[in-house]
Each structure stands twice: as C-alpha cells, then as structure tokens.
Short mmCIF file of C-alpha atoms in Angstrom, two decimals:
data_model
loop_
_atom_site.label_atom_id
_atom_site.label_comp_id
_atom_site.label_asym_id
_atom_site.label_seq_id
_atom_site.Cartn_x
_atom_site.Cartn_y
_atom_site.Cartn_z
CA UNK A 101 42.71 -22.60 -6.35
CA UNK A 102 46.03 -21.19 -7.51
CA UNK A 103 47.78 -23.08 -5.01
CA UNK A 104 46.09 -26.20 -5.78
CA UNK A 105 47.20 -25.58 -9.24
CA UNK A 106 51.20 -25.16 -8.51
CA UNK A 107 50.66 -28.28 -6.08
CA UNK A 108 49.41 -30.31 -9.05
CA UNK A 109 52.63 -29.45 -10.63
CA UNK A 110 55.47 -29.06 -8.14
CA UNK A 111 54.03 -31.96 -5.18
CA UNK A 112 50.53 -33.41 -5.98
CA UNK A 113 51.36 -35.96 -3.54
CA UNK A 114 50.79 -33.31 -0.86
CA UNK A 115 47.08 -32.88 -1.18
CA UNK A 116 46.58 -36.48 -0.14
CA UNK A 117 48.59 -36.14 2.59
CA UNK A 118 47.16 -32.66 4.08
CA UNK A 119 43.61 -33.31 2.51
CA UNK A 120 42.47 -29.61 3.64
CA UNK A 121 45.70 -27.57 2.55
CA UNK A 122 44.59 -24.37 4.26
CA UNK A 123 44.52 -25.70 7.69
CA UNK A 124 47.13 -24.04 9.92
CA UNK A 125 49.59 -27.03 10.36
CA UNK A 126 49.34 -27.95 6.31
CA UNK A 127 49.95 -24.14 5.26
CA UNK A 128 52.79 -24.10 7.85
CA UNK A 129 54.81 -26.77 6.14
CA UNK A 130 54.10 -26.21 2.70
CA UNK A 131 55.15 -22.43 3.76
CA UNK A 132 58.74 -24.10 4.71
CA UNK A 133 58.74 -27.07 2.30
CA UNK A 134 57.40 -26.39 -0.72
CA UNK A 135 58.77 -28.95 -2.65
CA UNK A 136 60.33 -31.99 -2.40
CA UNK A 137 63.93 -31.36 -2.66
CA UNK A 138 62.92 -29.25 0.25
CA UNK A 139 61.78 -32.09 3.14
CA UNK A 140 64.17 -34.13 2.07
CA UNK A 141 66.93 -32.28 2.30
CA UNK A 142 65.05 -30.74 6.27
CA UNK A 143 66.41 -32.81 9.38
CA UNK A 144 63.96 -34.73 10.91
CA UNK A 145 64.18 -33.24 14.31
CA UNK A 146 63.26 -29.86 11.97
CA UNK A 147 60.22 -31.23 10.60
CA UNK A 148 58.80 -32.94 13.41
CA UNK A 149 59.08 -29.83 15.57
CA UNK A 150 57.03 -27.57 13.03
CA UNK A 151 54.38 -30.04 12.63
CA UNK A 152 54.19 -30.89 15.95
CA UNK A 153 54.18 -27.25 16.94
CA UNK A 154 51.31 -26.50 14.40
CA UNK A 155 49.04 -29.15 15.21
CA UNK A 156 49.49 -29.14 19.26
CA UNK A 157 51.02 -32.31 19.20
CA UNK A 158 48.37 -34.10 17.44
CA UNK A 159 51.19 -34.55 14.48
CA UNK A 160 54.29 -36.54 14.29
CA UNK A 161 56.09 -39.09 13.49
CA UNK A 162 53.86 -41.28 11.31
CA UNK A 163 52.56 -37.23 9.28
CA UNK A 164 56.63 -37.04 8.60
CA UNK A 165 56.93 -40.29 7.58
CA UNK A 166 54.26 -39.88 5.06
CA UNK A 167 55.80 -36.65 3.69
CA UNK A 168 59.44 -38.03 3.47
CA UNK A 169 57.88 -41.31 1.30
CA UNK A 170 55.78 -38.80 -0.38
CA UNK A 171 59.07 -36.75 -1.56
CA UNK A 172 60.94 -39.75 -2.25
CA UNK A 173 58.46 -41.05 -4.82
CA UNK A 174 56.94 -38.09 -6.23
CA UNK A 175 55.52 -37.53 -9.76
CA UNK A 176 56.26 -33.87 -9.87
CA UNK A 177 57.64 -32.83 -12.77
CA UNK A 178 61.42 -32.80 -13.39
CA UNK A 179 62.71 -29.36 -12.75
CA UNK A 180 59.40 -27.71 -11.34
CA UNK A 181 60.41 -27.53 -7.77
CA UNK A 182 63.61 -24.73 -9.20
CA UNK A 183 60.97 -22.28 -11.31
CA UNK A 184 57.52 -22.47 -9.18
CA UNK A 185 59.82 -23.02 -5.62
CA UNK A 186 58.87 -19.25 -4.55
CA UNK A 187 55.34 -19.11 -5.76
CA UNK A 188 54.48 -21.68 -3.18
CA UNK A 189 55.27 -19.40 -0.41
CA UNK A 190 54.09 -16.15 -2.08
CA UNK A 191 50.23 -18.09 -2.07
CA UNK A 192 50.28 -18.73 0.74
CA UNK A 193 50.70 -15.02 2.46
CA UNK A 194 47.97 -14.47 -0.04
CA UNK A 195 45.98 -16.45 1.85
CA UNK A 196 47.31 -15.28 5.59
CA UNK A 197 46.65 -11.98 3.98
CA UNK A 198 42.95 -12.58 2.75
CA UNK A 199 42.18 -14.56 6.07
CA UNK A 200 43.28 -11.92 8.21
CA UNK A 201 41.41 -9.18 6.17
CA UNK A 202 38.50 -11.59 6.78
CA UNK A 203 39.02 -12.25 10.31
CA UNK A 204 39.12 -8.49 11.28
CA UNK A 205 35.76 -7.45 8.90
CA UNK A 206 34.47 -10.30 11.11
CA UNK A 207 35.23 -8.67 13.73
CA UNK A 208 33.75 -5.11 12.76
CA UNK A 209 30.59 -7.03 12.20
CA UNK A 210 30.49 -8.10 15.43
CA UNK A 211 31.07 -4.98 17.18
CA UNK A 212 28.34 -3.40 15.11
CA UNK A 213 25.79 -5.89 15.73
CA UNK A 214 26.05 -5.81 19.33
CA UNK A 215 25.00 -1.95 18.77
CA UNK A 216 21.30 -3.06 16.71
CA UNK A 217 18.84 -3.82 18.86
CA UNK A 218 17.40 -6.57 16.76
CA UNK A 219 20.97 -8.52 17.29
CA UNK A 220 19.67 -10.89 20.25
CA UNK A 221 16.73 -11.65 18.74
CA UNK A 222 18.41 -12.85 15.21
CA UNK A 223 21.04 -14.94 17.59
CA UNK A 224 18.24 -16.55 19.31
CA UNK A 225 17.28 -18.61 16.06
CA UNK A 226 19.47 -22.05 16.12
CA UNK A 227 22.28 -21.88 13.27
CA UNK A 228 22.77 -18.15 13.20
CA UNK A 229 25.81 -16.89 13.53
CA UNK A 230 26.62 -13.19 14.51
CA UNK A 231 28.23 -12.77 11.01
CA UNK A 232 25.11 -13.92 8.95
CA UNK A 233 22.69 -11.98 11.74
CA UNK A 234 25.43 -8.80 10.61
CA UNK A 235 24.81 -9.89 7.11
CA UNK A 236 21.33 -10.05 7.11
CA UNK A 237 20.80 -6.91 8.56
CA UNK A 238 23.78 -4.96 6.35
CA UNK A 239 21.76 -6.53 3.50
CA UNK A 240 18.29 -5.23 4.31
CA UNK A 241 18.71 -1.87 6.82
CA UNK A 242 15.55 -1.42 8.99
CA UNK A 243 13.53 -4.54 8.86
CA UNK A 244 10.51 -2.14 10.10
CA UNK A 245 10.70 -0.78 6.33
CA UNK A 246 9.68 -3.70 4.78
CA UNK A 247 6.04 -4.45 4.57
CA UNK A 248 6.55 -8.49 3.83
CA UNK A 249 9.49 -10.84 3.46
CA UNK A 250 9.06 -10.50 -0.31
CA UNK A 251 10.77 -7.54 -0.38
CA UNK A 252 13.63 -9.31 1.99
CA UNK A 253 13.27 -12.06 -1.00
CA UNK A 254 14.23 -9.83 -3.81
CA UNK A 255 17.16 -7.70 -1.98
CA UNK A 256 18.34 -11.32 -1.56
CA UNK A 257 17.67 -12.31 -5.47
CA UNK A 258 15.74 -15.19 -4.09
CA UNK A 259 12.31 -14.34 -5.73
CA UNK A 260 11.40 -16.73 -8.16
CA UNK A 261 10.67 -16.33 -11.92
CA UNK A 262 9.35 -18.50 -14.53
CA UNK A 263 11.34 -19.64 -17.29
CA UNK A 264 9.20 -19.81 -20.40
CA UNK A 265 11.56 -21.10 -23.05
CA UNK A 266 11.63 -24.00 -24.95
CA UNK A 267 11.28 -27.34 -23.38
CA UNK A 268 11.48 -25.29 -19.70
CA UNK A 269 8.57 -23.11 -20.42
CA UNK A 270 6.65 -23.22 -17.56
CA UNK A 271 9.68 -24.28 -14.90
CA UNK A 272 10.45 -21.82 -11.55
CA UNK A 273 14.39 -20.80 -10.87
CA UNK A 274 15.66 -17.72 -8.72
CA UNK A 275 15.76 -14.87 -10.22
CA UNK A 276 19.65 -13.54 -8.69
CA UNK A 277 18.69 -10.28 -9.17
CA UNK A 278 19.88 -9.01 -6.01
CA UNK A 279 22.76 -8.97 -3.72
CA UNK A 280 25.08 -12.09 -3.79
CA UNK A 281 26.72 -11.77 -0.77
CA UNK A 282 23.45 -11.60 0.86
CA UNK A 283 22.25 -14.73 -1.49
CA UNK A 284 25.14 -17.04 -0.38
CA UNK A 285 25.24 -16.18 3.56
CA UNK A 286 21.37 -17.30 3.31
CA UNK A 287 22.46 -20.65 1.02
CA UNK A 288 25.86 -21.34 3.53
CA UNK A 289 23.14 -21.11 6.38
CA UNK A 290 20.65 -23.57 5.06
CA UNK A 291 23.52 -25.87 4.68
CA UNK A 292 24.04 -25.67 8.36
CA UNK A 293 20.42 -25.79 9.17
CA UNK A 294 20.18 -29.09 7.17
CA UNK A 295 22.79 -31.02 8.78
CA UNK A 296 21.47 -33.59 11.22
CA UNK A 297 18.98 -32.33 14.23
CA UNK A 298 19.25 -28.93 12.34
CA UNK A 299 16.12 -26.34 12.36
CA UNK A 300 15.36 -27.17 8.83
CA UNK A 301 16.16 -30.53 8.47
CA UNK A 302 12.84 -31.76 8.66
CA UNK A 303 11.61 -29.63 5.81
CA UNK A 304 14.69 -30.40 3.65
CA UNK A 305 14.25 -34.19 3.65
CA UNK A 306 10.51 -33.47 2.88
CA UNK A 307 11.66 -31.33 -0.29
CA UNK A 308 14.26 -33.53 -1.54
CA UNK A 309 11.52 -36.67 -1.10
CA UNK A 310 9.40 -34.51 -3.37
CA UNK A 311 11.31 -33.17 -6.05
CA UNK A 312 13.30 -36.47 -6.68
CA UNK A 313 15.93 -35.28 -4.34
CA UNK A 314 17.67 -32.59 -5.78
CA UNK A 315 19.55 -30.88 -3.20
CA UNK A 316 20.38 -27.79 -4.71
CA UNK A 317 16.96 -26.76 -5.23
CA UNK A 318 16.24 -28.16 -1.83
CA UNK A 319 18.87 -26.06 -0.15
CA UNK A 320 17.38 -22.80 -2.24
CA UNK A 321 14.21 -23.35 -0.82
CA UNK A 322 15.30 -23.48 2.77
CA UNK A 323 17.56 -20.49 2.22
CA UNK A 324 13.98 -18.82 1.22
CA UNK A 325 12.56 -20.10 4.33
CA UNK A 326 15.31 -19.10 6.75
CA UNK A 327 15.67 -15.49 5.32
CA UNK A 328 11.80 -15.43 5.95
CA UNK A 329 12.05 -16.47 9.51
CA UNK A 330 14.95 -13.98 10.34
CA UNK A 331 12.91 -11.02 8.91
CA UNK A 332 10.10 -12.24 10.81
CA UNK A 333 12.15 -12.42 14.12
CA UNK A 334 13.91 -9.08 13.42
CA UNK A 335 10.48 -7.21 12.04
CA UNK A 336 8.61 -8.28 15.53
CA UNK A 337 11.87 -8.33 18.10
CA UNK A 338 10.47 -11.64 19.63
CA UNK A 339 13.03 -14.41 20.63
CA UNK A 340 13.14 -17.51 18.59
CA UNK A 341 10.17 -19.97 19.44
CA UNK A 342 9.67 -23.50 17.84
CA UNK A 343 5.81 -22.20 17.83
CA UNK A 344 4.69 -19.67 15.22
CA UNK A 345 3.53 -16.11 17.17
CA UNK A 346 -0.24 -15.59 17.34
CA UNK A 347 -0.90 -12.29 15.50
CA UNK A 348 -2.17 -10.90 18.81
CA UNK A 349 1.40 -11.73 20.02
CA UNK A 350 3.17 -10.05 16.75
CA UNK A 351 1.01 -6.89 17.01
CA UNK A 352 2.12 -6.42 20.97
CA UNK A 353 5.93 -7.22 19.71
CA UNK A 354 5.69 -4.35 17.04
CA UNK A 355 4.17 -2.01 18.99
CA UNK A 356 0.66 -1.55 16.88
#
C-alpha cells in the first residue's frame, strides 16, 4: 500500500504498465528505476536485459517501449522523483524482507505438518493446501478434543450471532470472536473452493441464488462449511470422499 502510494506520486503511469507491482520482474525494475528521470536516462541494452532476465524472456522490447513513453509523458509531479527517489527502493526490500520471512514460516509449517498424523488426510480434501491444513491444525490442537465442529466454529470466530438492533433486529452475522488468522485462511480457502469445478462451487451458486447474490455472505458460509469438513476429516483420519461416511464407517475410523 505504501508503495502504491509513492507510485501515485513519483510514476502513476507504472501501475498500468506492471498491473501486479509485486511480481518479480515489476519489483525488479522499479528496484533500479524508480522514477522517470531514471529509465530515461538507462541505455536500452540496460533495460531490456533486466526485464528480460526477470521475466525469462517473456519481456522485451514492446514492455521497454511502454516504460520509455510512459517516462516521457508522465504526470508525476515536478520535483518528486529528487525527495521520494530512495523510498522507492527502501519499499521494496520491505517487501523482499516480509516475503522471505513468509516464505521460510511456510516452510516451518510444512516440515511440521508432515510430523501430524492427520496431515494426509487434511491434503486429501481438493483445495487444501499444506499451509491452511498447518493452519487449521495450529488453530485448533487435537481435533480428538473437540466434541463437534461448533467448537472448531468459535476458535475460528465463525459462530453466528443475532443482531437485535434497530432496523437489523432479528438479522445473523459472525460473531469474530476468535482467531483471525484462522478466520481468513478458512475465507482465502472458500475463495479457491468457489472458483470454477471447485468442491464448493455448487453450494456457493446455490447461496448466492438465494440470498440475492451476495457474495460475501456466500463466501462466509462456505468458509463455515469447509472448516466443518476439515474437522470432520481430521477428527475421523479418513481420506477425502465425495460421499459422506456412514456412522458405522466414522466409529471404525475413530477407534470407538
């Protein structure tokens, strides 16, 4: 956000050339050039190696052509480019900073989950990743100590409570009374699970049909639904099946 902030300022032009600034190749140049003055007064050859370098070849001639027309007819403002010129840089190893911070907690994650035993099972359900099966298990501990995925619910601050106020009295929200990491991992997977042929597609276009498609609430209800498949997955140690496990079948799984 910062740096979209100083862009706005020293080259707004930039975000419409490198629509997703944090890529690898956009960061790279703006890390080099971070104004301007500064790709204009870069040799071609210069520029056209680092972008072409950055994006294995998928970047050239017509990316520096846009750039140098970009810098040519900016609307930055006068002067800008000689006060904010460092900050550019200095956000961006922010950002190399944060992402490799991220990149090796990832990592820890993994190496962890590989040592639960109720990791293969979690991975078996379609969409989940190893860092939201880490997540959901860092969130709740022993899924065995739960008696129902209520109690999965409210960790999660996904239970829902009425509002009784005014013209709402009477209307349902989540009550976010519990962990937020936990919260969003469940909302970024029901955004995965939604997209087209995903596991909860089906259900999400049925919600949104019903409650005049809103797609927030749609997407909160499938993150309920997902975080009460995974406990149910985890709780029994059974592999991911499109049909739902006979009680016969769950008792046998959890050993009763």
């Amino acid at each position: 956000t910062r740096l979209k902030a100083t862009l706005e300022v020293v080259f707004p032009e930039y975000e419409r050339i490198f629509v997703q600034i944090t890529k690898p190749t956009a960061l790279a140049v703006l890390k080099e050039y971070p104004c301007p003055d500064a790709i204009l007064a870069a040799p071609k050859w210069q520029v056209m190696k680092l972008l072409r370098g950055t994006s294995n070849s998928h970047l050239g001639v017509e990316r520096y052509d846009e750039l140098l027309a970009a810098a040519k007819n900016t609307l930055a403002l006068t002067g800008t480019d000689r006060v904010l010129k460092d900050e550019v840089p200095m956000l961006i190893e922010l950002i190399e900073t944060y992402t490799a911070q991220t990149d090796q907690v990832e990592r820890l994650m993994r190496a962890t989950l590989d040592r639960t035993p109720e990791a293969p099972y979690l991975l078996s359900i379609p969409g989940v990743a190893p860092v939201t099966a880490a997540v959901f298990l860092g969130s709740i501990g022993d899924p065995q100590a739960y008696e129902s995925s209520k109690q999965v619910l409210r960790v999660a601050g996904l239970t829902l409570v009425e509002r009784s106020s005014g013209l709402l009295k009477g209307q349902k929200r989540i009550s976010k009374r519990g962990r937020p990491v936990f919260r969003r991992h469940a909302y970024i997977f029901a955004v995965r699970s939604v997209r087209k042929n995903g596991l909860f597609r089906a259900e999400y276009e049925a919600l949104c049909a019903r409650n005049g498609g809103r797609k927030i609430a749609a997407l909160t209800a499938i993150s309920r639904s997902a975080l009460r498949l995974m406990f149910s997955i985890a709780r029994d140690r059974r592999m991911f099946s499109v049909e739902a496990p006979r009680p016969v079948q769950r008792a046998r799984a959890s050993g009763v």
